[in-house]
GROMACS .gro file of C-alpha atoms in nm:
model
  437
    1MET     CA    1  13.030  11.445  11.513
    2ASN     CA    2  13.049  11.390  11.891
    3ARG     CA    3  12.965  11.071  12.074
    4ARG     CA    4  12.623  11.202  12.192
    5MET     CA    5  12.515  11.278  11.838
    6LEU     CA    6  12.636  10.937  11.718
    7TYR     CA    7  12.430  10.745  11.975
    8SER     CA    8  12.135  10.974  11.919
    9MET     CA    9  12.139  10.882  11.551
   10LEU     CA   10  12.166  10.512  11.635
   11LEU     CA   11  11.876  10.534  11.878
   12GLY     CA   12  11.670  10.726  11.624
   13ALA     CA   13  11.737  10.456  11.366
   14ALA     CA   14  11.621  10.194  11.617
   15LEU     CA   15  11.305  10.383  11.706
   16ALA     CA   16  11.193  10.497  11.362
   17PRO     CA   17  11.065  10.166  11.220
   18MET     CA   18  10.887  10.070  11.541
   19THR     CA   19  10.606  10.326  11.560
   20VAL     CA   20  10.324  10.177  11.765
   21GLY     CA   21  10.045  10.239  11.518
   22SER     CA   22  10.229  10.112  11.215
   23GLN     CA   23  10.094   9.790  11.065
   24PRO     CA   24  10.206   9.605  10.754
   25ALA     CA   25   9.969   9.629  10.463
   26VAL     CA   26   9.775   9.311  10.394
   27PRO     CA   27   9.718   9.219  10.031
   28ALA     CA   28   9.352   9.226   9.937
   29ALA     CA   29   9.355   8.860   9.834
   30GLU     CA   30   9.468   8.756  10.182
   31ALA     CA   31   9.243   8.987  10.384
   32SER     CA   32   8.938   8.773  10.463
   33PRO     CA   33   8.798   8.874  10.800
   34LEU     CA   34   8.528   8.604  10.810
   35PRO     CA   35   8.546   8.225  10.781
   36PRO     CA   36   8.456   8.063  10.445
   37ALA     CA   37   8.087   7.998  10.394
   38SER     CA   38   8.125   7.620  10.360
   39LEU     CA   39   8.304   7.589  10.695
   40ALA     CA   40   8.069   7.832  10.867
   41LEU     CA   41   7.758   7.652  10.741
   42ARG     CA   42   7.889   7.314  10.854
   43ALA     CA   43   7.971   7.449  11.200
   44ILE     CA   44   7.629   7.614  11.234
   45GLU     CA   45   7.441   7.303  11.125
   46ARG     CA   46   7.611   7.098  11.397
   47MET     CA   47   7.503   7.330  11.678
   48PRO     CA   48   7.277   7.158  11.935
   49GLU     CA   49   7.017   7.432  11.893
   50VAL     CA   50   6.995   7.365  11.519
   51GLN     CA   51   6.984   6.990  11.574
   52ALA     CA   52   6.701   7.035  11.827
   53ALA     CA   53   6.508   7.247  11.577
   54ALA     CA   54   6.557   6.976  11.313
   55ALA     CA   55   6.415   6.721  11.554
   56GLU     CA   56   6.115   6.950  11.614
   57LEU     CA   57   6.058   6.958  11.238
   58ALA     CA   58   6.056   6.577  11.227
   59ARG     CA   59   5.808   6.575  11.516
   60ALA     CA   60   5.583   6.826  11.334
   61GLU     CA   61   5.588   6.614  11.019
   62ALA     CA   62   5.490   6.306  11.217
   63ASP     CA   63   5.213   6.506  11.389
   64ALA     CA   64   5.085   6.619  11.047
   65ARG     CA   65   5.064   6.258  10.931
   66LEU     CA   66   4.881   6.169  11.251
   67ARG     CA   67   4.629   6.448  11.202
   68ALA     CA   68   4.573   6.348  10.840
   69VAL     CA   69   4.490   5.992  10.951
   70GLY     CA   70   4.261   6.117  11.223
   71PRO     CA   71   4.216   6.026  11.590
   72HIS     CA   72   3.964   5.746  11.542
   73GLU     CA   73   4.030   5.374  11.501
   74PHE     CA   74   3.817   5.065  11.465
   75GLN     CA   75   3.715   4.901  11.788
   76LEU     CA   76   3.624   4.535  11.829
   77SER     CA   77   3.443   4.402  12.130
   78VAL     CA   78   3.350   4.036  12.191
   79THR     CA   79   3.136   3.913  12.482
   80PRO     CA   80   3.121   3.533  12.527
   81GLN     CA   81   2.863   3.408  12.780
   82ARG     CA   82   2.680   3.095  12.902
   83ARG     CA   83   2.303   3.092  12.952
   84ARG     CA   84   2.167   2.839  13.199
   85VAL     CA   85   1.791   2.778  13.202
   86GLU     CA   86   1.655   2.640  13.528
   87GLY     CA   87   1.544   2.286  13.470
   88GLY     CA   88   1.663   2.307  13.113
   89PRO     CA   89   1.979   2.297  12.901
   90THR     CA   90   2.281   2.531  12.911
   91PHE     CA   91   2.358   2.740  12.601
   92ASN     CA   92   2.686   2.895  12.482
   93GLU     CA   93   2.621   3.246  12.353
   94TRP     CA   94   2.832   3.535  12.226
   95GLU     CA   95   2.803   3.893  12.120
   96ALA     CA   96   3.046   4.088  11.893
   97GLN     CA   97   3.057   4.448  11.784
   98VAL     CA   98   3.282   4.640  11.539
   99SER     CA   99   3.258   5.021  11.555
  100ARG     CA  100   3.447   5.332  11.455
  101ALA     CA  101   3.394   5.703  11.511
  102VAL     CA  102   3.350   5.900  11.190
  103ARG     CA  103   3.518   6.238  11.158
  104TRP     CA  104   3.313   6.506  10.989
  105PRO     CA  105   3.465   6.625  10.655
  106ARG     CA  106   3.519   6.982  10.777
  107LYS     CA  107   3.713   6.854  11.077
  108ALA     CA  108   3.935   6.642  10.850
  109ARG     CA  109   4.012   6.947  10.635
  110LEU     CA  110   4.097   7.156  10.942
  111ASP     CA  111   4.320   6.880  11.079
  112ARG     CA  112   4.516   6.877  10.753
  113GLU     CA  113   4.550   7.256  10.770
  114ILE     CA  114   4.674   7.237  11.130
  115GLY     CA  115   4.933   6.975  11.036
  116ALA     CA  116   5.055   7.168  10.731
  117SER     CA  117   5.084   7.492  10.928
  118GLY     CA  118   5.269   7.313  11.205
  119VAL     CA  119   5.521   7.171  10.956
  120GLN     CA  120   5.569   7.513  10.799
  121ALA     CA  121   5.620   7.674  11.140
  122ALA     CA  122   5.872   7.407  11.239
  123ARG     CA  123   6.059   7.441  10.910
  124LEU     CA  124   6.082   7.819  10.951
  125SER     CA  125   6.183   7.776  11.315
  126LEU     CA  126   6.467   7.551  11.197
  127ALA     CA  127   6.576   7.822  10.953
  128ASP     CA  128   6.552   8.079  11.232
  129ALA     CA  129   6.764   7.858  11.459
  130HIS     CA  130   7.023   7.843  11.179
  131HIS     CA  131   7.005   8.223  11.154
  132ALA     CA  132   7.052   8.257  11.530
  133GLY     CA  133   7.353   8.026  11.500
  134ALA     CA  134   7.501   8.247  11.229
  135ARG     CA  135   7.456   8.548  11.455
  136ARG     CA  136   7.624   8.366  11.743
  137LEU     CA  137   7.914   8.262  11.524
  138LEU     CA  138   7.960   8.619  11.405
  139GLY     CA  139   7.952   8.754  11.761
  140LEU     CA  140   8.203   8.505  11.900
  141TRP     CA  141   8.425   8.535  11.594
  142SER     CA  142   8.435   8.914  11.627
  143MET     CA  143   8.502   8.894  12.000
  144TRP     CA  144   8.797   8.664  11.930
  145GLN     CA  145   8.924   8.899  11.660
  146ARG     CA  146   8.914   9.197  11.896
  147ALA     CA  147   9.108   9.008  12.161
  148GLU     CA  148   9.362   8.885  11.907
  149VAL     CA  149   9.435   9.225  11.754
  150VAL     CA  150   9.482   9.371  12.103
  151ALA     CA  151   9.728   9.092  12.184
  152GLN     CA  152   9.917   9.153  11.860
  153GLN     CA  153   9.951   9.524  11.932
  154GLN     CA  154  10.059   9.461  12.291
  155HIS     CA  155  10.332   9.225  12.172
  156ALA     CA  156  10.443   9.486  11.920
  157GLN     CA  157  10.466   9.729  12.211
  158VAL     CA  158  10.683   9.480  12.403
  159ALA     CA  159  10.918   9.445  12.106
  160LEU     CA  160  10.933   9.821  12.072
  161TRP     CA  161  11.020   9.883  12.437
  162THR     CA  162  11.266   9.595  12.443
  163ARG     CA  163  11.460   9.761  12.162
  164ASP     CA  164  11.432  10.103  12.325
  165ARG     CA  165  11.536   9.976  12.665
  166ASN     CA  166  11.847   9.811  12.520
  167ALA     CA  167  11.942  10.130  12.335
  168ILE     CA  168  11.885  10.345  12.644
  169ALA     CA  169  12.084  10.104  12.863
  170ARG     CA  170  12.371  10.132  12.620
  171ARG     CA  171  12.357  10.511  12.639
  172VAL     CA  172  12.360  10.496  13.018
  173GLU     CA  173  12.671  10.276  13.010
  174LEU     CA  174  12.841  10.531  12.789
  175GLY     CA  175  12.734  10.815  13.015
  176ASP     CA  176  12.513  10.965  12.749
  177ALA     CA  177  12.184  10.922  12.942
  178ALA     CA  178  12.073  10.945  13.302
  179GLN     CA  179  12.009  10.638  13.515
  180ARG     CA  180  11.647  10.746  13.562
  181ASP     CA  181  11.590  10.699  13.187
  182ARG     CA  182  11.685  10.333  13.214
  183VAL     CA  183  11.459  10.293  13.519
  184ALA     CA  184  11.171  10.453  13.328
  185ALA     CA  185  11.242  10.232  13.028
  186ASP     CA  186  11.249   9.922  13.249
  187ALA     CA  187  10.916  10.023  13.401
  188ALA     CA  188  10.763  10.083  13.056
  189LEU     CA  189  10.889   9.745  12.936
  190ALA     CA  190  10.749   9.569  13.246
  191GLN     CA  191  10.412   9.734  13.195
  192ALA     CA  192  10.411   9.636  12.828
  193ARG     CA  193  10.490   9.275  12.916
  194ALA     CA  194  10.214   9.265  13.177
  195ALA     CA  195   9.967   9.412  12.929
  196ALA     CA  196  10.075   9.154  12.670
  197LEU     CA  197  10.021   8.869  12.917
  198GLN     CA  198   9.674   8.999  13.001
  199ALA     CA  199   9.593   9.038  12.632
  200ASP     CA  200   9.711   8.680  12.567
  201ALA     CA  201   9.485   8.554  12.844
  202ASP     CA  202   9.187   8.745  12.703
  203ALA     CA  203   9.258   8.617  12.352
  204ALA     CA  204   9.291   8.258  12.477
  205SER     CA  205   8.960   8.292  12.665
  206ALA     CA  206   8.784   8.427  12.356
  207ARG     CA  207   8.932   8.150  12.145
  208ARG     CA  208   8.813   7.884  12.391
  209MET     CA  209   8.461   8.028  12.386
  210LEU     CA  210   8.456   8.020  12.007
  211GLU     CA  211   8.595   7.668  11.993
  212SER     CA  212   8.349   7.550  12.259
  213ALA     CA  213   8.048   7.682  12.070
  214PHE     CA  214   8.179   7.574  11.727
  215PRO     CA  215   8.422   7.284  11.775
  216ASP     CA  216   8.405   7.191  11.406
  217LEU     CA  217   8.525   7.530  11.285
  218PRO     CA  218   8.904   7.541  11.229
  219LEU     CA  219   9.062   7.868  11.338
  220PRO     CA  220   9.363   8.044  11.186
  221ALA     CA  221   9.682   8.082  11.384
  222ARG     CA  222   9.649   8.462  11.392
  223VAL     CA  223   9.415   8.738  11.284
  224ARG     CA  224   9.473   8.984  11.007
  225LEU     CA  225   9.232   9.256  10.904
  226GLN     CA  226   9.209   9.463  10.592
  227ALA     CA  227   9.366   9.804  10.600
  228GLU     CA  228   9.014   9.940  10.543
  229PRO     CA  229   8.695   9.754  10.640
  230ALA     CA  230   8.452   9.706  10.354
  231ALA     CA  231   8.155   9.942  10.365
  232LEU     CA  232   7.792   9.832  10.331
  233LYS     CA  233   7.694   9.870   9.967
  234GLY     CA  234   7.342   9.960   9.867
  235SER     CA  235   7.073  10.178  10.019
  236ASP     CA  236   6.959  10.158  10.378
  237ALA     CA  237   6.596  10.114  10.272
  238GLN     CA  238   6.682   9.818  10.048
  239TRP     CA  239   6.879   9.637  10.318
  240SER     CA  240   6.604   9.696  10.574
  241ALA     CA  241   6.341   9.569  10.330
  242TRP     CA  242   6.542   9.253  10.259
  243ILE     CA  243   6.583   9.180  10.629
  244VAL     CA  244   6.210   9.213  10.693
  245GLU     CA  245   6.102   9.022  10.381
  246ARG     CA  246   6.338   8.731  10.450
  247SER     CA  247   6.279   8.710  10.822
  248HIS     CA  248   6.223   8.349  10.927
  249GLU     CA  249   6.105   8.475  11.264
  250ILE     CA  250   5.810   8.659  11.109
  251GLY     CA  251   5.726   8.362  10.887
  252ALA     CA  252   5.734   8.121  11.180
  253ALA     CA  253   5.509   8.348  11.387
  254GLN     CA  254   5.262   8.376  11.097
  255ALA     CA  255   5.260   7.998  11.048
  256ARG     CA  256   5.195   7.945  11.420
  257ALA     CA  257   4.914   8.197  11.405
  258ARG     CA  258   4.756   8.012  11.112
  259MET     CA  259   4.790   7.684  11.299
  260LEU     CA  260   4.624   7.825  11.611
  261GLU     CA  261   4.347   7.983  11.402
  262ALA     CA  262   4.282   7.646  11.241
  263GLU     CA  263   4.285   7.484  11.587
  264SER     CA  264   4.030   7.743  11.700
  265GLN     CA  265   3.803   7.657  11.408
  266ARG     CA  266   3.860   7.290  11.480
  267ALA     CA  267   3.754   7.338  11.842
  268ARG     CA  268   3.437   7.519  11.731
  269ALA     CA  269   3.363   7.242  11.484
  270ASP     CA  270   3.420   6.988  11.757
  271ARG     CA  271   3.114   7.115  11.940
  272MET     CA  272   2.935   6.879  11.702
  273ALA     CA  273   3.081   6.552  11.825
  274ASP     CA  274   3.186   6.276  11.588
  275PRO     CA  275   2.932   5.993  11.576
  276THR     CA  276   3.034   5.634  11.626
  277VAL     CA  277   2.894   5.381  11.380
  278GLY     CA  278   2.919   5.004  11.423
  279VAL     CA  279   2.777   4.664  11.350
  280ARG     CA  280   2.658   4.431  11.627
  281VAL     CA  281   2.615   4.057  11.590
  282LEU     CA  282   2.432   3.834  11.845
  283ASN     CA  283   2.436   3.457  11.874
  284ASP     CA  284   2.198   3.335  12.146
  285LEU     CA  285   2.060   3.001  12.259
  286GLY     CA  286   2.348   2.808  12.107
  287GLY     CA  287   2.281   2.952  11.763
  288ARG     CA  288   1.907   2.916  11.764
  289GLU     CA  289   1.867   3.292  11.770
  290ARG     CA  290   2.085   3.526  11.567
  291ALA     CA  291   2.070   3.902  11.518
  292VAL     CA  292   2.263   4.167  11.326
  293GLY     CA  293   2.220   4.534  11.417
  294LEU     CA  294   2.353   4.880  11.341
  295VAL     CA  295   2.494   5.079  11.631
  296LEU     CA  296   2.502   5.460  11.633
  297SER     CA  297   2.625   5.666  11.928
  298VAL     CA  298   2.693   6.039  11.969
  299PRO     CA  299   2.874   6.189  12.272
  300ILE     CA  300   2.690   6.468  12.452
  301GLY     CA  301   2.901   6.732  12.627
  302VAL     CA  302   2.816   7.078  12.498
  303ARG     CA  303   2.950   7.284  12.790
  304GLN     CA  304   3.292   7.119  12.794
  305ARG     CA  305   3.336   7.153  12.418
  306GLY     CA  306   3.220   7.514  12.425
  307ALA     CA  307   3.480   7.604  12.688
  308ARG     CA  308   3.750   7.430  12.487
  309ALA     CA  309   3.651   7.629  12.177
  310ALA     CA  310   3.666   7.957  12.371
  311ALA     CA  311   4.014   7.876  12.500
  312ALA     CA  312   4.136   7.792  12.147
  313GLU     CA  313   3.991   8.116  12.010
  314ALA     CA  314   4.175   8.319  12.276
  315GLY     CA  315   4.497   8.140  12.183
  316ALA     CA  316   4.445   8.237  11.817
  317TRP     CA  317   4.399   8.602  11.914
  318ALA     CA  318   4.719   8.593  12.119
  319ALA     CA  319   4.906   8.443  11.823
  320GLN     CA  320   4.790   8.726  11.596
  321ALA     CA  321   4.914   8.978  11.850
  322GLU     CA  322   5.247   8.795  11.866
  323VAL     CA  323   5.284   8.825  11.488
  324ALA     CA  324   5.239   9.200  11.515
  325MET     CA  325   5.498   9.219  11.794
  326VAL     CA  326   5.749   9.011  11.599
  327GLN     CA  327   5.701   9.225  11.288
  328ARG     CA  328   5.750   9.540  11.493
  329ASP     CA  329   6.068   9.409  11.652
  330VAL     CA  330   6.215   9.282  11.325
  331VAL     CA  331   6.150   9.614  11.148
  332ARG     CA  332   6.308   9.803  11.437
  333ASP     CA  333   6.610   9.573  11.457
  334ALA     CA  334   6.660   9.585  11.079
  335ARG     CA  335   6.675   9.964  11.076
  336GLU     CA  336   6.902   9.965  11.379
  337ALA     CA  337   7.142   9.711  11.225
  338VAL     CA  338   7.175   9.908  10.901
  339ALA     CA  339   7.217  10.238  11.085
  340ARG     CA  340   7.477  10.081  11.313
  341ALA     CA  341   7.675   9.952  11.016
  342ARG     CA  342   7.686  10.302  10.867
  343ALA     CA  343   7.775  10.464  11.200
  344LEU     CA  344   8.054  10.221  11.284
  345GLN     CA  345   8.210  10.272  10.942
  346ALA     CA  346   8.222  10.646  11.020
  347VAL     CA  347   8.365  10.571  11.364
  348TRP     CA  348   8.642  10.364  11.207
  349ARG     CA  349   8.731  10.646  10.966
  350SER     CA  350   8.756  10.887  11.259
  351ARG     CA  351   8.969  10.641  11.457
  352ALA     CA  352   9.197  10.589  11.157
  353GLN     CA  353   9.247  10.964  11.126
  354ALA     CA  354   9.325  10.989  11.497
  355LEU     CA  355   9.574  10.703  11.463
  356ARG     CA  356   9.761  10.878  11.184
  357ALA     CA  357   9.788  11.190  11.398
  358ALA     CA  358   9.905  10.990  11.700
  359ASP     CA  359  10.165  10.807  11.490
  360ASP     CA  360  10.298  11.136  11.357
  361SER     CA  361  10.320  11.276  11.709
  362ALA     CA  362  10.498  10.966  11.839
  363ALA     CA  363  10.744  10.976  11.549
  364ARG     CA  364  10.825  11.341  11.622
  365GLU     CA  365  10.879  11.265  11.991
  366GLU     CA  366  11.109  10.975  11.902
  367ARG     CA  367  11.321  11.199  11.683
  368ALA     CA  368  11.322  11.472  11.947
  369TYR     CA  369  11.434  11.226  12.216
  370ALA     CA  370  11.699  11.080  11.989
  371LEU     CA  371  11.836  11.429  11.930
  372GLY     CA  372  11.820  11.516  12.297
  373GLU     CA  373  11.555  11.783  12.243
  374SER     CA  374  11.301  11.622  12.480
  375GLY     CA  375  11.299  11.380  12.771
  376LEU     CA  376  11.186  11.022  12.805
  377ALA     CA  377  10.866  11.129  12.982
  378GLU     CA  378  10.744  11.302  12.667
  379LEU     CA  379  10.828  10.994  12.460
  380LEU     CA  380  10.641  10.770  12.706
  381ALA     CA  381  10.333  10.990  12.687
  382ALA     CA  382  10.340  10.995  12.307
  383ARG     CA  383  10.380  10.619  12.297
  384ARG     CA  384  10.080  10.568  12.527
  385VAL     CA  385   9.866  10.790  12.310
  386ALA     CA  386   9.978  10.607  11.996
  387LEU     CA  387   9.908  10.268  12.152
  388GLU     CA  388   9.562  10.373  12.266
  389ALA     CA  389   9.489  10.512  11.921
  390THR     CA  390   9.607  10.189  11.758
  391LEU     CA  391   9.394   9.970  11.983
  392ALA     CA  392   9.092  10.194  11.930
  393GLU     CA  393   9.137  10.188  11.551
  394ARG     CA  394   9.173   9.808  11.538
  395ARG     CA  395   8.870   9.755  11.761
  396ALA     CA  396   8.673   9.998  11.547
  397ALA     CA  397   8.776   9.803  11.236
  398VAL     CA  398   8.646   9.479  11.387
  399ASP     CA  399   8.326   9.656  11.496
  400ALA     CA  400   8.271   9.786  11.142
  401ILE     CA  401   8.334   9.443  10.989
  402GLU     CA  402   8.094   9.279  11.236
  403ALA     CA  403   7.822   9.538  11.179
  404VAL     CA  404   7.831   9.497  10.801
  405ALA     CA  405   7.835   9.117  10.833
  406ARG     CA  406   7.542   9.134  11.077
  407VAL     CA  407   7.331   9.314  10.817
  408GLN     CA  408   7.429   9.056  10.555
  409VAL     CA  409   7.347   8.768  10.790
  410ASP     CA  410   7.008   8.916  10.879
  411ALA     CA  411   6.934   8.972  10.509
  412HIS     CA  412   7.036   8.609  10.438
  413GLU     CA  413   7.315   8.723  10.209
  414LEU     CA  414   7.581   8.556  10.424
  415TRP     CA  415   7.607   8.203  10.567
  416HIS     CA  416   7.281   8.082  10.415
  417HIS     CA  417   7.260   7.796  10.166
  418HIS     CA  418   7.048   7.976   9.910
  419THR     CA  419   7.284   8.275   9.881
  420GLY     CA  420   7.634   8.140   9.919
  421GLY     CA  421   7.610   7.871   9.651
  422SER     CA  422   7.729   7.619   9.908
  423ASP     CA  423   7.579   7.274   9.916
  424PRO     CA  424   7.551   7.152  10.277
  425ASP     CA  425   7.620   6.797  10.160
  426GLU     CA  426   7.942   6.897   9.988
  427HIS     CA  427   8.144   7.045  10.271
  428GLU     CA  428   8.520   7.042  10.264
  429ASP     CA  429   8.720   6.796  10.467
  430ALA     CA  430   8.716   6.871  10.840
  431ALA     CA  431   9.096   6.880  10.855
  432VAL     CA  432   9.123   7.181  10.626
  433ARG     CA  433   9.267   7.491  10.792
  434LEU     CA  434   9.178   7.850  10.729
  435PRO     CA  435   9.442   8.087  10.596
  436ASP     CA  436   9.558   8.366  10.823
  437LEU     CA  437   9.289   8.630  10.829
   0.00000   0.00000   0.00000
């Protein structure tokens, strides 16, 4: 065996275990691409948007109590006066009146309906804000995962070219390789390091965005994905139906429409103004004359009240149209989300097949270069193809995981209290850390 063959075998041994697309298998028990439900729920609940929606619910409840009580209160008026008779005595006199407007029974019933519908709309809006928070968490989490897996692969590429460059430099010293091979290897290593630095910056930026939006969510030190993303189980029609049936957005729009319809009826009923009933007491001539009377007054303003009723009725019509638009959009988005989950799973399978082919090609080029059957240019090209295939496959895996999780979030099967069995008042300690995903 000559010296060239010896160093070729050594270089081949160095190259073989470092194929770009190779990735250690992750045990199923450790492969958890999403944060635990308890931690996710706690982080979502502490979002400012969710807190604001909770405050709106408290405001709606207070408004419902106010409407149940009614807008009218007792009014007391007292008028003290002195009567002076020319050439006669001076008398102390006074006049007092207690009155209160009386709300018609139909108006009271409509006010209670308006308050109840407002509370229901606010409660569903709070649930929808929680749902929007879950979507935001999933989006930022997936963006961070994509950036992290790219950084991991770029660092693997640096390690690979560092080993190759050292082996090639050794061959050049022994006169078994041309100087241009070491220059090419140095250039490839420099490019890999630059790409790794850029990937680290992108991953750090994505991590900061996730931590900024969800500061209470602990993040793992690194990302790990399953060898094969889980597919969406069940039929497309069933998932779409669940998303539509459980949509808080539709429920909130319907509750607002009921509230505005009740307000429209209330405005029409208000064309008959509430009467004011009171008792009036007079004490004149120092008590020599006394009187007790009943006071009844009714406001008159038909044109103003009619215009107000017309405006409220138009608002109710607009709310009904909004319900139809929301239903249309939710049905469309539900079908699109399910179809996207299926499509991205197929994309991942195609990317995985392409990665296997690229890995095989890179391995053959490594062996050919080690045996002197091909040049470094061919190895560089094969390595670039393998790296691109690896990055594409890992991104496709994250896309598939996100798409399936998006369907589950929209169907309230993920990160919702009633499905995960998680009590929001029994969260784990904030210092707990996630395992590597």
